[in-house]
Structure formats: C-alpha cells, structure tokens
C-alpha cells in the first residue's frame, strides 16, 4: 500500500498515521488522511462482497490489521418513481443507509475507526453524540472488546439510539447541555485521559464513510448528477465528496456530482454562512429541531463541508421541521422506506430546490437517507398519533374499514 499520512487541510503540515491527534498541532486545522491513488479498480472490487471493505485498497488501514466489522455498507439504492413525482423531478434514488448493522451510515465510519483504534493499541473509545454515533460506536466497541464511553445531550437523544448504546454495554453519560457542549467535553476527556476519540473530527472514520460514493458508482454505473446529504456535524458530506474526488484522481471515474447539503432550519449555521458568503462559521447557540440527529449548532467539520459544496458548484438549504416531517411521511407511505427525520431532510431539500428551479425538473438526484425509522419511535407517535382503539367486535371494526379507500398518489 502507498504511503499514508495525516495532513492539515489549512496549513498542509503532515503527520504519521500512528500519531493520535485530532487536529493540527501547529494551527488547529482539521486533518485529512492522504495516500497516493491505489492501482485497484471496479473489476477488482466486483469479485468481493458488496460493502465498505470491497474498496479495501482505498481504505488506508495497514495490511494485516485485524478488521472490526459487522458487514456494514452495501446498502440498497432504491429508484423511487412515486416519490419523484411528488418531489417534481424526473429521477430520484434513495441510498438507504438505514440498512446498516446499527441502522445508520455511522457504521461505515466505525468499522474503520474502531479498526484503527485497535491497531493503535487503544483500550477505550469515546464519543459525544446526538444518538447514532453512540449506537454505532457502542456496537463496534462491543464487537472488539473495547471499553466505550458515550456522552449524550440529556433528553435529546431518540429512544432507539439510546436503547442501542445501553444494550451494547457502553457507559452512557447524559450531560445537561447540548451536543456542542458534549463534544467539547469528550474532546477534553480524550486529550487528558488517553481515550481514543471517535467523533467525525477523527479523520479515519471519514475514510469508511467515503465508500458511499464508491457504492453509488458501482450501483449506477456512472457518477450521479446531484447527491443530497443531511448535514449535522458535517462529516458525512465531506467524506462522500472525498470519495468522489479520489475516484476521479485514481482515473476510475470522470466528473463529480454537485453536492447538496441540507440542514434543519433551527440548526443551520453552515447554510447561514454560505448564504452570506462568509469565510468563517458563526456557531448557533441554541439549535432546535425535530430532527434531533442534526441538532448541532457548531459543526466541527464545517470547513470540509463548505469546501465540498463550493468546489462541486453545489447547493445548500435549510428545511423547516414541518417540511421534514411531511417528507418523512411521504417517503414512508409512497415508497415503503422508513427513515428518521434527519434523513428526510435530503429529500425535502431536493423538493424545495426543484420547485425554486435550482435543480432542473429533468435532473437525476440521489438522496442519502442516513438513518432508520425505528431510531425515533416517539417522534413517529407524536406526528402520526396513536392507533384507533376499538372493542373486539365486528360492528366497531366495520365502522372504520373502507375498502374503497384509494392510495395517497
Ligand atoms: C441520521 O450521532 O452527529 O453531518 O452524534 O444521525 O456527518 O454529522 C449524527 C448525525 C445525518 C448528520 N443523519 O451527519 C451523532 C451525529 C443522521 C445522523 C447526520 C446524523 P454529519
């Protein structure tokens, strides 16, 4: 394998792959994993199982490392004809990341991040999380016999995610504060107590998440025109963009998609920054949205996400909670695909962009739906209501059943 380095995206200082650092020692900038383009191509990949490790040569983990895996990635790409009509676009696909082992895209990153933690000799791992990162890290830590600490914003983590972190045996710490405060805390802990940090500021994690781009090219046979991604801490959009850049640099594809970053209106600091064309992010103090996964006011990876959007001639927008919930229902009812609220933001963003004309009606769009419906059952009950309760008799049930009812669209 070619030489691997960690490089600061601001000042280009390089570090060795064995260094345990999460930001540049000189300037504090974000780090990125760099390597020369590998020789392998899609013919080599096609002989292997569909998933993250199919793209082994592009994953900068040294040969011989013991890989920690739960068979992540290899998620379906659904063509959605009825949803496309509702959105108003010619062709729409959903890349359904809810089909990962713990029900979100985070597993792509954790298989690589936890493998790295093991190969560095770490005994304990930690993260702050709005929920999915903690569910995923807890599972991968269990799989590899690592001690796991997760720090969660009290009362703001969806029930399914909390259940996962608890059951997989993580030490779950709830802080009276929001995600941004929890992240600051866990960064201090990891620095002072030698616990390996697995938030998306950890560049190794993004190396797993970039494989979503590889899978899209594998599934479509070409590079899609638009890829819409919900943004929270902004790791995922950065990782997917990195995947497309590396594919082109290796000569495996030509061209890159326009990246579309979507935030919830109550937690949209990156969209604000781009709208005002600023060169720095102003953090939002009290982010609030029904999509608790992306309830983040100070996303650490904003420089990478802004670069992805600007250099892809991309798009960005913020979506109201009402639009997020309506879209979540339409995805579920029109296509049978169950996603959590944050995931629906990508589709909602595309719908808005098509109606305003910033995405043409004859375009083809891939929406990344990042997490499973069952992650947040309480939100479902609050927006759908409880089931109708009746006595166990035919009269009562026949008052409800209307066989002539037509489908939604
Ligand atoms: C379903 O779990 O930040 O922009 O701590 O769970 O890469 O942060 C979750 C993020 C989108 C945003 N969709 O991704 C966490 C956390 C879902 C998510 C995002 C998250 P990033």
XYZ file of C-alpha atoms and ligand atoms in Angstrom:
430
model
C 0.000 0.000 0.000
C 1.190 3.517 -0.783
C 2.380 5.870 1.925
C -0.315 7.125 4.264
C -0.194 10.491 6.029
C -2.435 12.788 8.033
C -2.420 16.263 6.551
C -3.794 19.528 7.869
C -6.316 20.966 5.407
C -5.332 24.525 6.420
C -1.518 24.615 6.609
C -0.602 21.272 4.952
C 1.542 20.093 7.884
C 1.879 16.308 7.698
C 1.815 13.723 10.460
C 2.390 9.980 10.515
C -0.556 7.570 10.561
C 0.445 6.286 14.003
C 0.052 9.694 15.667
C -3.001 10.041 17.877
C -4.137 13.567 17.028
C -7.465 15.037 16.022
C -6.370 18.469 14.823
C -3.214 20.143 13.548
C -0.647 20.790 16.298
C 0.533 23.936 14.522
C -2.663 25.712 13.518
C -5.537 23.701 14.978
C -6.906 22.901 11.489
C -8.812 19.743 10.546
C -6.834 16.705 9.477
C -7.387 14.572 6.426
C -5.973 11.157 5.541
C -3.893 11.224 2.352
C -2.433 8.488 0.199
C -1.400 8.030 -3.422
C -4.145 6.729 -5.688
C -4.140 2.924 -5.452
C -3.916 0.693 -8.527
C -7.183 -1.200 -7.998
C -10.401 -0.606 -9.955
C -14.029 -1.705 -10.210
C -13.088 -5.030 -11.840
C -11.115 -5.941 -8.716
C -13.919 -4.717 -6.474
C -16.561 -6.719 -8.329
C -15.064 -10.007 -7.117
C -15.748 -9.095 -3.481
C -18.853 -8.797 -1.305
C -20.730 -5.502 -1.613
C -19.877 -3.276 1.350
C -17.265 -0.978 2.849
C -14.303 -3.404 2.594
C -14.940 -4.156 -1.083
C -12.865 -0.996 -1.657
C -10.002 -2.224 0.527
C -7.185 -0.597 -1.467
C -8.743 2.818 -0.899
C -9.088 2.324 2.850
C -5.832 3.450 4.464
C -5.553 0.760 7.120
C -2.282 -1.129 7.082
C -2.245 -4.661 5.681
C -2.560 -7.330 8.334
C -4.631 -5.190 10.700
C -7.420 -7.095 12.381
C -10.563 -5.638 10.854
C -13.520 -4.985 13.155
C -16.649 -5.470 11.076
C -20.369 -6.151 11.302
C -20.835 -6.240 7.491
C -21.503 -2.551 7.073
C -22.271 -0.678 3.863
C -23.586 -2.436 0.768
C -26.859 -0.604 1.276
C -29.677 -0.526 -1.300
C -30.134 2.220 -3.860
C -33.881 2.433 -4.433
C -35.358 4.011 -7.540
C -38.361 5.991 -6.261
C -40.858 6.735 -9.025
C -43.843 7.832 -6.961
C -41.713 9.941 -4.643
C -40.005 11.512 -7.694
C -43.446 12.660 -8.885
C -44.197 14.230 -5.526
C -40.771 15.905 -5.470
C -41.264 17.049 -9.079
C -38.082 15.605 -10.531
C -37.558 13.140 -13.396
C -35.470 10.629 -11.481
C -34.879 10.157 -7.777
C -32.948 7.490 -5.910
C -32.675 6.888 -2.201
C -29.410 5.490 -0.879
C -30.842 3.834 2.203
C -28.303 3.927 4.998
C -30.881 2.672 7.487
C -29.909 -0.792 6.228
C -26.584 -0.717 8.064
C -25.950 -3.023 11.073
C -26.980 -0.438 13.668
C -29.363 1.377 11.347
C -27.309 4.375 10.232
C -24.397 5.423 7.999
C -22.200 5.789 11.079
C -21.308 2.085 10.810
C -19.297 2.756 7.638
C -17.063 5.044 9.658
C -16.920 2.942 12.791
C -15.663 -0.209 11.071
C -12.606 1.798 10.004
C -12.356 3.993 13.114
C -12.556 1.107 15.561
C -10.177 -0.985 13.462
C -7.750 1.951 13.709
C -8.318 2.241 17.475
C -7.424 -1.437 17.856
C -4.332 -1.209 15.692
C -3.138 1.816 17.714
C -3.490 -0.285 20.853
C -6.301 1.765 22.436
C -8.238 0.126 25.237
C -11.105 2.600 25.463
C -13.036 4.688 22.958
C -15.419 7.609 23.373
C -17.730 9.941 21.516
C -20.270 12.673 22.042
C -23.404 12.054 20.078
C -26.870 13.116 19.081
C -27.533 9.365 19.122
C -26.459 7.414 16.064
C -22.722 7.772 16.571
C -23.098 6.413 20.097
C -25.269 3.479 18.953
C -22.728 2.565 16.318
C -19.627 3.047 18.463
C -21.182 1.008 21.277
C -21.787 -1.898 18.903
C -18.317 -1.836 17.315
C -16.657 -1.441 20.714
C -18.581 -4.495 21.917
C -17.518 -6.411 18.814
C -13.874 -5.680 19.518
C -13.879 -5.841 23.341
C -13.105 -2.147 23.869
C -14.454 -0.078 26.734
C -16.836 2.542 25.385
C -17.922 5.895 26.830
C -20.639 7.953 25.194
C -21.706 11.445 26.164
C -25.211 12.446 25.183
C -27.228 15.661 25.406
C -29.751 14.950 28.131
C -33.339 14.395 26.958
C -32.498 14.986 23.289
C -31.482 11.547 22.083
C -34.085 9.421 20.283
C -35.200 6.349 22.215
C -33.990 3.732 19.721
C -30.473 5.134 19.695
C -30.275 5.362 23.465
C -31.521 1.774 23.702
C -28.726 0.601 21.419
C -25.951 2.384 23.324
C -27.244 0.988 26.614
C -27.714 -2.584 25.422
C -24.310 -2.811 23.733
C -22.745 -2.064 27.094
C -21.418 1.455 26.640
C -21.025 3.645 29.708
C -23.702 6.183 28.882
C -23.265 9.658 30.340
C -26.006 12.208 29.952
C -24.978 15.874 30.178
C -27.286 18.764 30.914
C -26.346 20.607 27.771
C -26.498 20.291 24.002
C -24.394 18.237 21.573
C -21.843 21.007 21.053
C -21.144 21.133 24.790
C -20.979 17.336 24.962
C -18.439 17.289 22.130
C -16.227 19.848 23.820
C -16.326 17.764 26.974
C -15.416 14.500 25.256
C -12.561 16.175 23.390
C -11.135 17.314 26.718
C -11.594 13.844 28.197
C -9.881 12.104 25.313
C -6.948 14.512 25.392
C -6.466 14.254 29.157
C -7.306 10.624 29.783
C -5.908 8.905 26.692
C -9.225 7.615 25.438
C -9.495 7.274 21.660
C -11.984 9.780 20.242
C -14.356 8.577 17.540
C -16.385 11.615 16.593
C -16.177 12.633 12.948
C -13.346 15.039 13.733
C -11.381 11.765 13.678
C -10.288 11.597 10.037
C -10.042 7.780 9.929
C -13.783 7.477 10.374
C -14.418 9.515 7.257
C -12.320 7.025 5.277
C -15.050 4.462 5.867
C -17.853 6.879 5.125
C -16.348 7.853 1.767
C -17.210 4.375 0.439
C -20.791 5.546 -0.083
C -19.502 7.360 -3.190
C -17.842 4.160 -4.433
C -21.059 2.208 -3.919
C -23.111 4.759 -5.849
C -20.793 4.435 -8.852
C -20.941 0.641 -8.513
C -24.752 0.651 -8.361
C -25.493 3.243 -11.040
C -22.577 2.521 -13.348
C -21.828 6.252 -13.533
C -21.357 9.364 -11.381
C -24.718 10.849 -10.354
C -25.571 14.449 -11.184
C -26.658 15.536 -7.688
C -26.103 13.938 -4.273
C -28.197 15.390 -1.421
C -26.984 14.820 2.139
C -28.351 15.982 5.513
C -25.730 17.912 7.474
C -25.168 17.930 11.225
C -21.534 17.840 12.257
C -20.776 17.814 8.509
C -18.593 14.701 8.432
C -20.713 12.714 6.020
C -20.980 15.196 3.168
C -17.221 15.788 3.471
C -16.498 12.061 3.371
C -18.759 11.382 0.383
C -17.164 14.253 -1.519
C -13.693 12.905 -0.688
C -14.780 9.565 -2.140
C -15.761 11.148 -5.443
C -12.544 13.199 -5.589
C -10.417 10.090 -5.005
C -12.291 8.072 -7.616
C -11.573 10.734 -10.206
C -7.955 11.182 -9.105
C -7.432 7.431 -9.472
C -8.823 7.586 -13.008
C -11.804 5.365 -12.157
C -14.484 7.963 -12.929
C -14.836 11.192 -14.860
C -16.584 14.155 -13.297
C -18.086 14.601 -9.863
C -21.610 15.244 -8.619
C -22.913 18.537 -7.343
C -23.195 18.109 -3.567
C -26.348 19.384 -1.905
C -26.016 19.987 1.844
C -29.273 20.241 3.776
C -29.715 21.416 7.360
C -32.759 21.803 9.586
C -33.875 25.441 9.748
C -33.371 25.547 13.524
C -29.798 24.256 13.256
C -28.400 25.753 10.068
C -25.112 27.562 10.748
C -23.425 26.236 7.598
C -26.323 27.281 5.379
C -26.269 30.728 7.013
C -22.558 31.052 6.366
C -22.932 30.067 2.713
C -25.940 32.337 2.194
C -23.974 35.304 3.488
C -20.869 34.142 1.625
C -18.753 34.421 4.774
C -15.374 32.782 5.273
C -15.993 31.666 8.849
C -18.824 29.906 10.622
C -20.819 31.667 13.342
C -21.974 28.913 15.692
C -25.644 28.825 16.675
C -26.058 28.953 20.446
C -29.335 27.078 20.897
C -30.060 24.833 17.923
C -33.522 23.252 17.907
C -35.216 20.833 15.508
C -37.438 17.749 15.463
C -34.535 16.074 13.643
C -32.503 15.589 16.843
C -29.752 13.779 14.900
C -28.747 17.081 13.293
C -29.477 19.384 16.227
C -25.959 20.806 16.076
C -25.010 24.487 16.292
C -21.233 24.339 15.952
C -20.348 21.630 13.426
C -16.643 20.809 13.673
C -16.254 19.718 10.061
C -17.684 22.876 8.532
C -14.512 23.757 6.566
C -14.599 20.391 4.801
C -18.328 20.605 4.075
C -18.088 24.162 2.771
C -15.245 23.069 0.521
C -17.342 20.139 -0.777
C -20.282 22.405 -1.584
C -18.259 25.271 -3.055
C -15.898 23.180 -5.149
C -18.668 20.981 -6.538
C -20.712 24.005 -7.606
C -23.134 22.564 -5.106
C -26.264 23.663 -3.322
C -27.360 24.241 0.249
C -30.604 24.928 2.027
C -32.373 24.835 5.373
C -35.670 22.994 5.796
C -38.417 23.641 8.334
C -39.475 20.935 10.774
C -42.921 20.813 9.122
C -41.340 20.046 5.742
C -39.056 17.430 7.307
C -41.965 15.602 8.939
C -44.186 15.795 5.847
C -41.363 14.426 3.701
C -40.610 11.631 6.162
C -44.255 10.546 5.865
C -44.221 10.693 2.069
C -41.049 8.584 1.831
C -42.641 6.027 4.145
C -46.096 5.998 2.505
C -45.153 6.321 -1.167
C -42.119 4.030 -1.200
C -42.203 1.831 1.890
C -38.859 3.227 3.028
C -38.723 4.089 6.730
C -36.325 6.888 7.631
C -35.749 9.054 10.665
C -36.471 12.813 10.463
C -32.877 13.942 9.735
C -32.775 11.591 6.760
C -35.892 13.115 5.259
C -34.122 16.485 5.117
C -32.214 15.429 1.987
C -35.423 14.648 0.075
C -37.173 17.743 1.446
C -34.235 19.864 0.290
C -34.438 18.456 -3.214
C -38.185 19.106 -3.388
C -37.651 22.733 -2.430
C -34.788 23.117 -4.907
C -36.855 21.666 -7.756
C -39.776 23.978 -7.040
C -37.496 27.030 -6.908
C -35.755 25.959 -10.118
C -32.268 25.487 -8.648
C -32.463 21.793 -9.567
C -33.933 21.287 -13.066
C -37.055 19.115 -13.353
C -35.322 16.732 -15.755
C -32.428 16.056 -13.364
C -31.470 12.801 -11.699
C -30.865 13.056 -7.973
C -29.563 10.692 -5.303
C -30.779 11.426 -1.779
C -28.809 9.911 1.064
C -31.230 8.767 3.769
C -28.959 8.377 6.717
C -30.915 6.532 9.423
C -33.746 4.077 10.058
C -37.333 4.970 11.010
C -37.185 2.846 14.167
C -34.493 5.056 15.639
C -37.067 7.577 16.806
C -40.386 5.873 17.599
C -41.503 8.710 19.875
C -41.360 11.219 17.032
C -43.479 8.833 14.941
C -46.186 8.606 17.577
C -46.153 12.355 18.071
C -46.671 13.060 14.352
C -48.853 10.060 13.370
C -50.857 9.723 16.568
C -51.733 6.545 18.393
C -53.704 3.745 16.711
C -57.516 3.807 16.913
C -58.738 1.685 19.819
C -61.988 -0.291 19.496
C -63.831 -3.046 21.348
C -63.286 -6.513 19.838
C -66.456 -6.668 17.739
C -67.388 -6.607 14.054
C -69.703 -3.603 14.306
C -66.929 -1.373 15.647
C -64.344 -2.539 13.131
C -66.732 -2.210 10.176
C -67.258 1.443 11.029
C -63.576 2.024 10.404
C -62.731 -0.158 7.417
C -63.364 1.424 3.997
C -62.187 -0.997 1.284
C -62.705 1.624 -1.442
C -60.042 3.960 0.030
C -57.501 4.969 -2.606
C -53.755 5.287 -2.146
C -52.097 8.639 -1.468
C -50.858 9.310 -5.016
C -29.441 10.154 10.865
O -24.813 10.703 16.021
O -23.855 13.753 14.778
O -23.159 15.783 9.097
O -23.695 12.268 17.001
O -27.518 10.665 12.860
O -21.879 13.665 9.384
O -22.819 14.840 11.359
C -25.412 12.251 13.832
C -25.522 12.817 12.607
C -27.434 12.863 9.455
C -25.507 14.215 10.125
N -28.364 11.924 9.642
O -24.272 13.687 9.723
C -24.311 11.824 16.022
C -24.483 12.697 14.857
C -28.392 11.183 10.753
C -27.459 11.420 11.758
C -26.495 13.150 10.416
C -26.506 12.443 11.606
P -22.953 14.530 9.901
